[in-house]
PDB file of C-alpha atoms in Angstrom:
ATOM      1  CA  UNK A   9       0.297  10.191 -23.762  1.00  0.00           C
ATOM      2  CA  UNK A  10       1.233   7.296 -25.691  1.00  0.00           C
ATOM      3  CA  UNK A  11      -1.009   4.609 -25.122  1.00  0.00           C
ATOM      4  CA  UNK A  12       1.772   1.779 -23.997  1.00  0.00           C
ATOM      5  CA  UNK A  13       1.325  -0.471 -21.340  1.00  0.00           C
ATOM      6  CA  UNK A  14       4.032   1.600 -19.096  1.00  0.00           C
ATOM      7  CA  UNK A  15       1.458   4.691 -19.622  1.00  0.00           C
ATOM      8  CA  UNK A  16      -1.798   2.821 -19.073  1.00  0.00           C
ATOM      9  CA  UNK A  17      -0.666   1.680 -15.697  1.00  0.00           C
ATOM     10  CA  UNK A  18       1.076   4.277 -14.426  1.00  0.00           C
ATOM     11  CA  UNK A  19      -1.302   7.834 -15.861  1.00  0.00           C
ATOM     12  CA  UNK A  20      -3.160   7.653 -12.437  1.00  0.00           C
ATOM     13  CA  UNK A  21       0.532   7.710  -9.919  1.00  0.00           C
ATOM     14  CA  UNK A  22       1.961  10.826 -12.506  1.00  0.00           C
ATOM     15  CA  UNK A  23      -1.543  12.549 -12.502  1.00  0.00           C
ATOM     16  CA  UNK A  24      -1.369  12.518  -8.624  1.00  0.00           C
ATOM     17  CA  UNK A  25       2.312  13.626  -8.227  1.00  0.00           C
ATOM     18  CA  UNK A  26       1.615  16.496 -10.888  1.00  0.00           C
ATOM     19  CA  UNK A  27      -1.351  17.347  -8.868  1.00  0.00           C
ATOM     20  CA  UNK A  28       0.447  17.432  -5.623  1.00  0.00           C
ATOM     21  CA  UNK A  29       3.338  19.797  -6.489  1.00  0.00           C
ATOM     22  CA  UNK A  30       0.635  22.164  -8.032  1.00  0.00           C
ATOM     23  CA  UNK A  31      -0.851  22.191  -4.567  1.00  0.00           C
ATOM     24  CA  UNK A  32       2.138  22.242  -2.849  1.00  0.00           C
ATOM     25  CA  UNK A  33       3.544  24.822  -4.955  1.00  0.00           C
ATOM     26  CA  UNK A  34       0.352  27.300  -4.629  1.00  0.00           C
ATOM     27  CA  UNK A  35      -0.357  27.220  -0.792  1.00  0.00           C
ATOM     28  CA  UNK A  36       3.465  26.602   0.277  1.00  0.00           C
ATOM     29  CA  UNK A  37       6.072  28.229  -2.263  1.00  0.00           C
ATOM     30  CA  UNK A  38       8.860  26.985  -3.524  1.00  0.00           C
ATOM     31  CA  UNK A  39      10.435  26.725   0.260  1.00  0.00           C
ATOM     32  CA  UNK A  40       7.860  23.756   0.930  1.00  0.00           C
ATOM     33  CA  UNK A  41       8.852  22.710  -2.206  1.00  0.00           C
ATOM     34  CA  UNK A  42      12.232  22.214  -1.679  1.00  0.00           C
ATOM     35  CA  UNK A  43      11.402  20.968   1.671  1.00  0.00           C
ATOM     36  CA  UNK A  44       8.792  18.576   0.871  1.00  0.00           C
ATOM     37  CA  UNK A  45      11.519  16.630  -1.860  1.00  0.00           C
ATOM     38  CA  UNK A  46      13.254  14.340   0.363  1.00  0.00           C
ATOM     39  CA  UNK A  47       9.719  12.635   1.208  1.00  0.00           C
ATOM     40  CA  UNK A  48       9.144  11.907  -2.399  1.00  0.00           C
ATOM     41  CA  UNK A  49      12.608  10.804  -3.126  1.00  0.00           C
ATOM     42  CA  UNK A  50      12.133   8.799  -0.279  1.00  0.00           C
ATOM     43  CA  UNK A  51       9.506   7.072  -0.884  1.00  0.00           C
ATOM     44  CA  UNK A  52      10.713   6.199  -4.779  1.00  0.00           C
ATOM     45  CA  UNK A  53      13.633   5.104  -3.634  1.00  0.00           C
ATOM     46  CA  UNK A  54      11.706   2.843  -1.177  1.00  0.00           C
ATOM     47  CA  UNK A  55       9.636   1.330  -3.516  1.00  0.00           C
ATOM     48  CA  UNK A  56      13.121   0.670  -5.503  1.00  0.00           C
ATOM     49  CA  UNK A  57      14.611  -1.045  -2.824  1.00  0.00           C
ATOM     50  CA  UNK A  58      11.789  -2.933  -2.082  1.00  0.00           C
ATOM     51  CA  UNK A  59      11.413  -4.206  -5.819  1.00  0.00           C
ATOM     52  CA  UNK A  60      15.219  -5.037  -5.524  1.00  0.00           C
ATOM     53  CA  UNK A  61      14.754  -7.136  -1.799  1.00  0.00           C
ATOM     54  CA  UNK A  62      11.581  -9.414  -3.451  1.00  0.00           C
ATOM     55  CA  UNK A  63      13.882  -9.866  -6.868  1.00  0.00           C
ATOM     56  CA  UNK A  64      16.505 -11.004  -4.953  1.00  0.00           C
ATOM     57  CA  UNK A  65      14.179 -12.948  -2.204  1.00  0.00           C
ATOM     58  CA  UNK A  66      13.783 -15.887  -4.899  1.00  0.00           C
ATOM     59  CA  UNK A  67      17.528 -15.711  -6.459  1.00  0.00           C
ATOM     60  CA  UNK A  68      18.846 -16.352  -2.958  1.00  0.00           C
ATOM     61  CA  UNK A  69      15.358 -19.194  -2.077  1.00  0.00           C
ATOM     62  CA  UNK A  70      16.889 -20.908  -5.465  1.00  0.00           C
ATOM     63  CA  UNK A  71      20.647 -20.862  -4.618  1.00  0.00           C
ATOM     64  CA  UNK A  72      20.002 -22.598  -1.073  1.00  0.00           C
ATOM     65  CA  UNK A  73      18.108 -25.359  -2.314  1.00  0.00           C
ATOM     66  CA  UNK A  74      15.029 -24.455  -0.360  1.00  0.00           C
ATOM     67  CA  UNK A  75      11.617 -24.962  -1.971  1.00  0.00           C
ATOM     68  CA  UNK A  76      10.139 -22.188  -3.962  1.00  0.00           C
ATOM     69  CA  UNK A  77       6.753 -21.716  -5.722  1.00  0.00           C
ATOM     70  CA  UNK A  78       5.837 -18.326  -6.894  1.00  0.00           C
ATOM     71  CA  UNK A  79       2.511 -16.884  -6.480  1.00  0.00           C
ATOM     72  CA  UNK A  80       0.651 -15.642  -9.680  1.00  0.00           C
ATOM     73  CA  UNK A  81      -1.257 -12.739  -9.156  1.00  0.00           C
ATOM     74  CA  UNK A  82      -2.627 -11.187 -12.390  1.00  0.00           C
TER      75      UNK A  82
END
């Protein structure tokens, strides 16, 4: 891998997927496979949605008026 910032942070959450449809794979076949998808498409597209809903959290705190003071973390 590259070494990038995207790859730095995210080696660990694509080592872990990889790692789970070996698994997966091996003790279930490709039927748990195909089963198992929705649940990981699920839970990307949550983590989407949720990155959308705190993006648009302070666009809409802004547009009203109302105080807003964003929290630094790193």
């Amino acid at each position: 891998m590259v070494q990038t910032f995207y790859s730095k942070e995210a080696w660990i959450s694509i080592f872990f997927g990889w790692l789970l449809k070996i698994i997966i794979l091996r003790y279930g076949g490709a039927r748990l496979y195909r089963a198992s998808r929705p649940v990981f498409l699920g839970l990307i597209m949550g983590e989407v949605f949720a990155g959308v809903f705190w993006s648009l959290v302070p666009a809409l705190l802004i547009v009203q008026g109302l105080p807003y003071k964003p929290v630094q973390i790193q």
